[in-house]
């Protein structure tokens, strides 16, 4: 069995698009590997709120706006000092 998929030139394919006409299956990332990579990247960016804090905010946008307000106040305080 070949390790490559080759698209045939017939009317079912648009050969003017940007897709390659051959795919090397040996070097193509596996779906599970891609999913694990993206899941790990998402976990690294995830921030967990304490339950009492989470009760106050109903969305991530509300948390972000509160933090932006805190940042602005902190910067204003530093300028005034």
PDB file of N, CA and C in Angstrom:
ATOM      1  N   UNK A   1       0.836  -1.183   0.000  1.00  0.00           N
ATOM      2  CA  UNK A   1       0.000   0.000   0.000  1.00  0.00           C
ATOM      3  C   UNK A   1       0.886   1.253   0.000  1.00  0.00           C
ATOM      4  N   UNK A   2       0.509   2.234  -0.759  1.00  0.00           N
ATOM      5  CA  UNK A   2       1.286   3.460  -0.889  1.00  0.00           C
ATOM      6  C   UNK A   2       1.072   4.362   0.320  1.00  0.00           C
ATOM      7  N   UNK A   3       2.096   5.147   0.662  1.00  0.00           N
ATOM      8  CA  UNK A   3       1.995   6.086   1.764  1.00  0.00           C
ATOM      9  C   UNK A   3       1.505   7.455   1.304  1.00  0.00           C
ATOM     10  N   UNK A   4       1.069   7.547   0.065  1.00  0.00           N
ATOM     11  CA  UNK A   4       0.614   8.835  -0.459  1.00  0.00           C
ATOM     12  C   UNK A   4      -0.772   8.699  -1.063  1.00  0.00           C
ATOM     13  N   UNK A   5      -1.544   9.767  -0.945  1.00  0.00           N
ATOM     14  CA  UNK A   5      -2.834   9.857  -1.618  1.00  0.00           C
ATOM     15  C   UNK A   5      -2.633  10.848  -2.755  1.00  0.00           C
ATOM     16  N   UNK A   6      -3.007  10.458  -3.940  1.00  0.00           N
ATOM     17  CA  UNK A   6      -2.855  11.339  -5.096  1.00  0.00           C
ATOM     18  C   UNK A   6      -4.251  11.620  -5.642  1.00  0.00           C
ATOM     19  N   UNK A   7      -4.580  12.903  -5.780  1.00  0.00           N
ATOM     20  CA  UNK A   7      -5.862  13.271  -6.360  1.00  0.00           C
ATOM     21  C   UNK A   7      -5.781  13.142  -7.875  1.00  0.00           C
ATOM     22  N   UNK A   8      -6.786  12.540  -8.457  1.00  0.00           N
ATOM     23  CA  UNK A   8      -6.814  12.368  -9.899  1.00  0.00           C
ATOM     24  C   UNK A   8      -7.348  13.630 -10.559  1.00  0.00           C
ATOM     25  N   UNK A   9      -6.869  13.892 -11.751  1.00  0.00           N
ATOM     26  CA  UNK A   9      -7.336  15.068 -12.479  1.00  0.00           C
ATOM     27  C   UNK A   9      -8.633  14.709 -13.199  1.00  0.00           C
ATOM     28  N   UNK A  10      -9.737  15.009 -12.568  1.00  0.00           N
ATOM     29  CA  UNK A  10     -11.028  14.823 -13.225  1.00  0.00           C
ATOM     30  C   UNK A  10     -11.942  15.963 -12.818  1.00  0.00           C
ATOM     31  N   UNK A  11     -13.172  15.940 -13.237  1.00  0.00           N
ATOM     32  CA  UNK A  11     -14.080  17.060 -13.018  1.00  0.00           C
ATOM     33  C   UNK A  11     -14.526  17.221 -11.567  1.00  0.00           C
ATOM     34  N   UNK A  12     -14.222  16.260 -10.688  1.00  0.00           N
ATOM     35  CA  UNK A  12     -14.665  16.344  -9.303  1.00  0.00           C
ATOM     36  C   UNK A  12     -13.776  17.234  -8.448  1.00  0.00           C
ATOM     37  N   UNK A  13     -12.610  17.633  -8.962  1.00  0.00           N
ATOM     38  CA  UNK A  13     -11.666  18.410  -8.174  1.00  0.00           C
ATOM     39  C   UNK A  13     -11.418  19.760  -8.832  1.00  0.00           C
ATOM     40  N   UNK A  14     -11.255  20.761  -8.015  1.00  0.00           N
ATOM     41  CA  UNK A  14     -10.864  22.081  -8.493  1.00  0.00           C
ATOM     42  C   UNK A  14      -9.355  22.164  -8.371  1.00  0.00           C
ATOM     43  N   UNK A  15      -8.648  21.941  -9.444  1.00  0.00           N
ATOM     44  CA  UNK A  15      -7.197  21.878  -9.400  1.00  0.00           C
ATOM     45  C   UNK A  15      -6.552  23.253  -9.333  1.00  0.00           C
ATOM     46  N   UNK A  16      -7.344  24.311  -9.365  1.00  0.00           N
ATOM     47  CA  UNK A  16      -6.806  25.665  -9.251  1.00  0.00           C
ATOM     48  C   UNK A  16      -6.756  26.148  -7.808  1.00  0.00           C
ATOM     49  N   UNK A  17      -7.258  25.359  -6.869  1.00  0.00           N
ATOM     50  CA  UNK A  17      -7.222  25.804  -5.469  1.00  0.00           C
ATOM     51  C   UNK A  17      -5.820  25.599  -4.889  1.00  0.00           C
ATOM     52  N   UNK A  18      -5.655  25.978  -3.633  1.00  0.00           N
ATOM     53  CA  UNK A  18      -4.347  25.930  -2.996  1.00  0.00           C
ATOM     54  C   UNK A  18      -4.000  24.586  -2.368  1.00  0.00           C
ATOM     55  N   UNK A  19      -4.873  23.634  -2.466  1.00  0.00           N
ATOM     56  CA  UNK A  19      -4.613  22.335  -1.849  1.00  0.00           C
ATOM     57  C   UNK A  19      -3.590  21.548  -2.666  1.00  0.00           C
ATOM     58  N   UNK A  20      -2.702  20.852  -1.994  1.00  0.00           N
ATOM     59  CA  UNK A  20      -1.748  20.027  -2.728  1.00  0.00           C
ATOM     60  C   UNK A  20      -2.459  18.848  -3.386  1.00  0.00           C
ATOM     61  N   UNK A  21      -1.912  18.357  -4.468  1.00  0.00           N
ATOM     62  CA  UNK A  21      -2.526  17.212  -5.146  1.00  0.00           C
ATOM     63  C   UNK A  21      -2.049  15.887  -4.571  1.00  0.00           C
ATOM     64  N   UNK A  22      -1.062  15.933  -3.670  1.00  0.00           N
ATOM     65  CA  UNK A  22      -0.572  14.711  -3.033  1.00  0.00           C
ATOM     66  C   UNK A  22      -0.373  14.977  -1.553  1.00  0.00           C
ATOM     67  N   UNK A  23      -0.669  13.991  -0.744  1.00  0.00           N
ATOM     68  CA  UNK A  23      -0.529  14.098   0.703  1.00  0.00           C
ATOM     69  C   UNK A  23       0.365  12.969   1.188  1.00  0.00           C
ATOM     70  N   UNK A  24       1.395  13.288   1.925  1.00  0.00           N
ATOM     71  CA  UNK A  24       2.298  12.294   2.480  1.00  0.00           C
ATOM     72  C   UNK A  24       1.748  11.859   3.837  1.00  0.00           C
ATOM     73  N   UNK A  25       1.167  10.689   3.880  1.00  0.00           N
ATOM     74  CA  UNK A  25       0.504  10.221   5.100  1.00  0.00           C
ATOM     75  C   UNK A  25       1.487   9.931   6.227  1.00  0.00           C
ATOM     76  N   UNK A  26       2.722   9.580   5.885  1.00  0.00           N
ATOM     77  CA  UNK A  26       3.725   9.304   6.916  1.00  0.00           C
ATOM     78  C   UNK A  26       4.031  10.548   7.740  1.00  0.00           C
ATOM     79  N   UNK A  27       4.084  11.701   7.096  1.00  0.00           N
ATOM     80  CA  UNK A  27       4.454  12.933   7.783  1.00  0.00           C
ATOM     81  C   UNK A  27       3.261  13.793   8.178  1.00  0.00           C
ATOM     82  N   UNK A  28       2.056  13.331   7.888  1.00  0.00           N
ATOM     83  CA  UNK A  28       0.860  14.087   8.236  1.00  0.00           C
ATOM     84  C   UNK A  28       0.549  13.874   9.721  1.00  0.00           C
ATOM     85  N   UNK A  29       0.324  14.966  10.475  1.00  0.00           N
ATOM     86  CA  UNK A  29       0.027  14.801  11.905  1.00  0.00           C
ATOM     87  C   UNK A  29      -1.264  14.002  12.110  1.00  0.00           C
ATOM     88  N   UNK A  30      -1.238  13.177  13.079  1.00  0.00           N
ATOM     89  CA  UNK A  30      -2.424  12.389  13.414  1.00  0.00           C
ATOM     90  C   UNK A  30      -3.443  13.268  14.122  1.00  0.00           C
ATOM     91  N   UNK A  31      -4.703  12.974  13.921  1.00  0.00           N
ATOM     92  CA  UNK A  31      -5.778  13.771  14.516  1.00  0.00           C
ATOM     93  C   UNK A  31      -5.665  13.779  16.038  1.00  0.00           C
ATOM     94  N   UNK A  32      -5.324  12.642  16.637  1.00  0.00           N
ATOM     95  CA  UNK A  32      -5.218  12.574  18.094  1.00  0.00           C
ATOM     96  C   UNK A  32      -4.083  13.462  18.598  1.00  0.00           C
ATOM     97  N   UNK A  33      -2.963  13.456  17.867  1.00  0.00           N
ATOM     98  CA  UNK A  33      -1.825  14.284  18.259  1.00  0.00           C
ATOM     99  C   UNK A  33      -2.189  15.760  18.180  1.00  0.00           C
ATOM    100  N   UNK A  34      -2.896  16.143  17.121  1.00  0.00           N
ATOM    101  CA  UNK A  34      -3.321  17.534  16.961  1.00  0.00           C
ATOM    102  C   UNK A  34      -4.270  17.925  18.094  1.00  0.00           C
ATOM    103  N   UNK A  35      -5.215  17.049  18.405  1.00  0.00           N
ATOM    104  CA  UNK A  35      -6.171  17.345  19.469  1.00  0.00           C
ATOM    105  C   UNK A  35      -5.462  17.512  20.802  1.00  0.00           C
ATOM    106  N   UNK A  36      -4.514  16.626  21.101  1.00  0.00           N
ATOM    107  CA  UNK A  36      -3.768  16.737  22.359  1.00  0.00           C
ATOM    108  C   UNK A  36      -2.960  18.035  22.406  1.00  0.00           C
ATOM    109  N   UNK A  37      -2.368  18.415  21.279  1.00  0.00           N
ATOM    110  CA  UNK A  37      -1.576  19.640  21.227  1.00  0.00           C
ATOM    111  C   UNK A  37      -2.461  20.853  21.516  1.00  0.00           C
ATOM    112  N   UNK A  38      -3.637  20.913  20.876  1.00  0.00           N
ATOM    113  CA  UNK A  38      -4.534  22.048  21.089  1.00  0.00           C
ATOM    114  C   UNK A  38      -5.137  22.039  22.488  1.00  0.00           C
ATOM    115  N   UNK A  39      -5.426  20.841  23.007  1.00  0.00           N
ATOM    116  CA  UNK A  39      -5.969  20.741  24.361  1.00  0.00           C
ATOM    117  C   UNK A  39      -4.944  21.226  25.378  1.00  0.00           C
ATOM    118  N   UNK A  40      -3.662  20.858  25.196  1.00  0.00           N
ATOM    119  CA  UNK A  40      -2.602  21.295  26.102  1.00  0.00           C
ATOM    120  C   UNK A  40      -2.422  22.810  26.013  1.00  0.00           C
ATOM    121  N   UNK A  41      -2.471  23.351  24.810  1.00  0.00           N
ATOM    122  CA  UNK A  41      -2.336  24.800  24.629  1.00  0.00           C
ATOM    123  C   UNK A  41      -3.493  25.533  25.321  1.00  0.00           C
ATOM    124  N   UNK A  42      -4.698  25.005  25.211  1.00  0.00           N
ATOM    125  CA  UNK A  42      -5.850  25.622  25.873  1.00  0.00           C
ATOM    126  C   UNK A  42      -5.718  25.531  27.385  1.00  0.00           C
ATOM    127  N   UNK A  43      -5.221  24.392  27.887  1.00  0.00           N
ATOM    128  CA  UNK A  43      -5.057  24.226  29.328  1.00  0.00           C
ATOM    129  C   UNK A  43      -4.026  25.206  29.880  1.00  0.00           C
ATOM    130  N   UNK A  44      -2.976  25.490  29.106  1.00  0.00           N
ATOM    131  CA  UNK A  44      -1.959  26.431  29.551  1.00  0.00           C
ATOM    132  C   UNK A  44      -2.516  27.843  29.674  1.00  0.00           C
ATOM    133  N   UNK A  45      -3.526  28.172  28.864  1.00  0.00           N
ATOM    134  CA  UNK A  45      -4.111  29.509  28.888  1.00  0.00           C
ATOM    135  C   UNK A  45      -5.292  29.613  29.851  1.00  0.00           C
ATOM    136  N   UNK A  46      -5.737  28.479  30.389  1.00  0.00           N
ATOM    137  CA  UNK A  46      -6.910  28.459  31.251  1.00  0.00           C
ATOM    138  C   UNK A  46      -6.572  29.017  32.635  1.00  0.00           C
ATOM    139  N   UNK A  47      -7.474  29.817  33.138  1.00  0.00           N
ATOM    140  CA  UNK A  47      -7.332  30.373  34.478  1.00  0.00           C
ATOM    141  C   UNK A  47      -8.542  29.913  35.284  1.00  0.00           C
ATOM    142  N   UNK A  48      -8.290  29.357  36.434  1.00  0.00           N
ATOM    143  CA  UNK A  48      -9.386  28.883  37.284  1.00  0.00           C
ATOM    144  C   UNK A  48      -9.681  29.916  38.356  1.00  0.00           C
ATOM    145  N   UNK A  49     -10.939  30.236  38.506  1.00  0.00           N
ATOM    146  CA  UNK A  49     -11.372  31.181  39.526  1.00  0.00           C
ATOM    147  C   UNK A  49     -11.816  30.425  40.766  1.00  0.00           C
ATOM    148  N   UNK A  50     -11.573  31.025  41.905  1.00  0.00           N
ATOM    149  CA  UNK A  50     -12.086  30.456  43.154  1.00  0.00           C
ATOM    150  C   UNK A  50     -13.618  30.528  43.100  1.00  0.00           C
ATOM    151  N   UNK A  51     -14.293  29.586  43.735  1.00  0.00           N
ATOM    152  CA  UNK A  51     -15.755  29.558  43.670  1.00  0.00           C
ATOM    153  C   UNK A  51     -16.417  30.871  44.096  1.00  0.00           C
ATOM    154  N   UNK A  52     -15.902  31.526  45.142  1.00  0.00           N
ATOM    155  CA  UNK A  52     -16.526  32.770  45.587  1.00  0.00           C
ATOM    156  C   UNK A  52     -16.349  33.886  44.562  1.00  0.00           C
ATOM    157  N   UNK A  53     -15.220  33.881  43.852  1.00  0.00           N
ATOM    158  CA  UNK A  53     -14.996  34.881  42.808  1.00  0.00           C
ATOM    159  C   UNK A  53     -15.877  34.564  41.601  1.00  0.00           C
ATOM    160  N   UNK A  54     -15.978  33.305  41.231  1.00  0.00           N
ATOM    161  CA  UNK A  54     -16.785  32.899  40.084  1.00  0.00           C
ATOM    162  C   UNK A  54     -18.261  33.246  40.269  1.00  0.00           C
ATOM    163  N   UNK A  55     -18.736  33.266  41.512  1.00  0.00           N
ATOM    164  CA  UNK A  55     -20.132  33.619  41.773  1.00  0.00           C
ATOM    165  C   UNK A  55     -20.432  35.066  41.389  1.00  0.00           C
ATOM    166  N   UNK A  56     -19.436  35.937  41.480  1.00  0.00           N
ATOM    167  CA  UNK A  56     -19.634  37.363  41.212  1.00  0.00           C
ATOM    168  C   UNK A  56     -19.687  37.647  39.718  1.00  0.00           C
ATOM    169  N   UNK A  57     -18.953  36.891  38.918  1.00  0.00           N
ATOM    170  CA  UNK A  57     -18.847  37.154  37.486  1.00  0.00           C
ATOM    171  C   UNK A  57     -19.632  36.128  36.692  1.00  0.00           C
ATOM    172  N   UNK A  58     -20.413  36.632  35.731  1.00  0.00           N
ATOM    173  CA  UNK A  58     -21.235  35.725  34.945  1.00  0.00           C
ATOM    174  C   UNK A  58     -20.619  35.353  33.595  1.00  0.00           C
ATOM    175  N   UNK A  59     -19.481  35.946  33.265  1.00  0.00           N
ATOM    176  CA  UNK A  59     -18.843  35.630  31.995  1.00  0.00           C
ATOM    177  C   UNK A  59     -17.356  35.981  32.047  1.00  0.00           C
ATOM    178  N   UNK A  60     -16.613  35.451  31.077  1.00  0.00           N
ATOM    179  CA  UNK A  60     -15.194  35.792  31.001  1.00  0.00           C
ATOM    180  C   UNK A  60     -15.021  37.268  30.647  1.00  0.00           C
ATOM    181  N   UNK A  61     -15.960  37.824  29.887  1.00  0.00           N
ATOM    182  CA  UNK A  61     -15.887  39.246  29.553  1.00  0.00           C
ATOM    183  C   UNK A  61     -15.986  40.113  30.810  1.00  0.00           C
ATOM    184  N   UNK A  62     -16.830  39.722  31.751  1.00  0.00           N
ATOM    185  CA  UNK A  62     -16.982  40.475  33.003  1.00  0.00           C
ATOM    186  C   UNK A  62     -15.692  40.409  33.824  1.00  0.00           C
ATOM    187  N   UNK A  63     -15.066  39.250  33.849  1.00  0.00           N
ATOM    188  CA  UNK A  63     -13.795  39.106  34.570  1.00  0.00           C
ATOM    189  C   UNK A  63     -12.735  39.976  33.910  1.00  0.00           C
ATOM    190  N   UNK A  64     -12.647  39.931  32.598  1.00  0.00           N
ATOM    191  CA  UNK A  64     -11.654  40.726  31.883  1.00  0.00           C
ATOM    192  C   UNK A  64     -11.870  42.222  32.107  1.00  0.00           C
ATOM    193  N   UNK A  65     -13.101  42.681  32.083  1.00  0.00           N
ATOM    194  CA  UNK A  65     -13.360  44.105  32.295  1.00  0.00           C
ATOM    195  C   UNK A  65     -12.992  44.523  33.717  1.00  0.00           C
ATOM    196  N   UNK A  66     -13.265  43.685  34.686  1.00  0.00           N
ATOM    197  CA  UNK A  66     -12.889  43.997  36.068  1.00  0.00           C
ATOM    198  C   UNK A  66     -11.370  44.081  36.195  1.00  0.00           C
ATOM    199  N   UNK A  67     -10.670  43.167  35.564  1.00  0.00           N
ATOM    200  CA  UNK A  67      -9.202  43.192  35.618  1.00  0.00           C
ATOM    201  C   UNK A  67      -8.641  44.411  34.890  1.00  0.00           C
ATOM    202  N   UNK A  68      -9.248  44.784  33.765  1.00  0.00           N
ATOM    203  CA  UNK A  68      -8.804  45.993  33.059  1.00  0.00           C
ATOM    204  C   UNK A  68      -9.001  47.232  33.924  1.00  0.00           C
ATOM    205  N   UNK A  69     -10.111  47.285  34.625  1.00  0.00           N
ATOM    206  CA  UNK A  69     -10.369  48.413  35.522  1.00  0.00           C
ATOM    207  C   UNK A  69      -9.315  48.465  36.621  1.00  0.00           C
ATOM    208  N   UNK A  70      -8.991  47.323  37.185  1.00  0.00           N
ATOM    209  CA  UNK A  70      -7.962  47.248  38.213  1.00  0.00           C
ATOM    210  C   UNK A  70      -6.605  47.704  37.668  1.00  0.00           C
ATOM    211  N   UNK A  71      -6.294  47.294  36.447  1.00  0.00           N
ATOM    212  CA  UNK A  71      -5.028  47.707  35.816  1.00  0.00           C
ATOM    213  C   UNK A  71      -4.998  49.216  35.624  1.00  0.00           C
ATOM    214  N   UNK A  72      -6.101  49.790  35.137  1.00  0.00           N
ATOM    215  CA  UNK A  72      -6.157  51.251  34.939  1.00  0.00           C
ATOM    216  C   UNK A  72      -6.000  51.994  36.261  1.00  0.00           C
ATOM    217  N   UNK A  73      -6.668  51.522  37.297  1.00  0.00           N
ATOM    218  CA  UNK A  73      -6.559  52.167  38.612  1.00  0.00           C
ATOM    219  C   UNK A  73      -5.131  52.082  39.144  1.00  0.00           C
ATOM    220  N   UNK A  74      -4.502  50.930  38.960  1.00  0.00           N
ATOM    221  CA  UNK A  74      -3.129  50.734  39.416  1.00  0.00           C
ATOM    222  C   UNK A  74      -2.174  51.671  38.675  1.00  0.00           C
ATOM    223  N   UNK A  75      -2.372  51.806  37.371  1.00  0.00           N
ATOM    224  CA  UNK A  75      -1.516  52.708  36.587  1.00  0.00           C
ATOM    225  C   UNK A  75      -1.724  54.163  37.005  1.00  0.00           C
ATOM    226  N   UNK A  76      -2.968  54.544  37.243  1.00  0.00           N
ATOM    227  CA  UNK A  76      -3.265  55.914  37.659  1.00  0.00           C
ATOM    228  C   UNK A  76      -2.646  56.200  39.017  1.00  0.00           C
ATOM    229  N   UNK A  77      -2.697  55.218  39.914  1.00  0.00           N
ATOM    230  CA  UNK A  77      -2.107  55.382  41.241  1.00  0.00           C
ATOM    231  C   UNK A  77      -0.595  55.553  41.154  1.00  0.00           C
ATOM    232  N   UNK A  78       0.048  54.785  40.276  1.00  0.00           N
ATOM    233  CA  UNK A  78       1.504  54.878  40.104  1.00  0.00           C
ATOM    234  C   UNK A  78       1.899  56.244  39.520  1.00  0.00           C
ATOM    235  N   UNK A  79       1.087  56.778  38.615  1.00  0.00           N
ATOM    236  CA  UNK A  79       1.368  58.091  38.030  1.00  0.00           C
ATOM    237  C   UNK A  79       1.227  59.195  39.060  1.00  0.00           C
ATOM    238  N   UNK A  80       0.253  59.039  39.952  1.00  0.00           N
ATOM    239  CA  UNK A  80      -0.008  60.064  40.972  1.00  0.00           C
ATOM    240  C   UNK A  80       1.078  60.059  42.050  1.00  0.00           C
ATOM    241  N   UNK A  81       1.735  58.970  42.229  1.00  0.00           N
ATOM    242  CA  UNK A  81       2.751  58.848  43.290  1.00  0.00           C
ATOM    243  C   UNK A  81       4.057  59.492  42.931  1.00  0.00           C
TER     244      UNK A  81
END
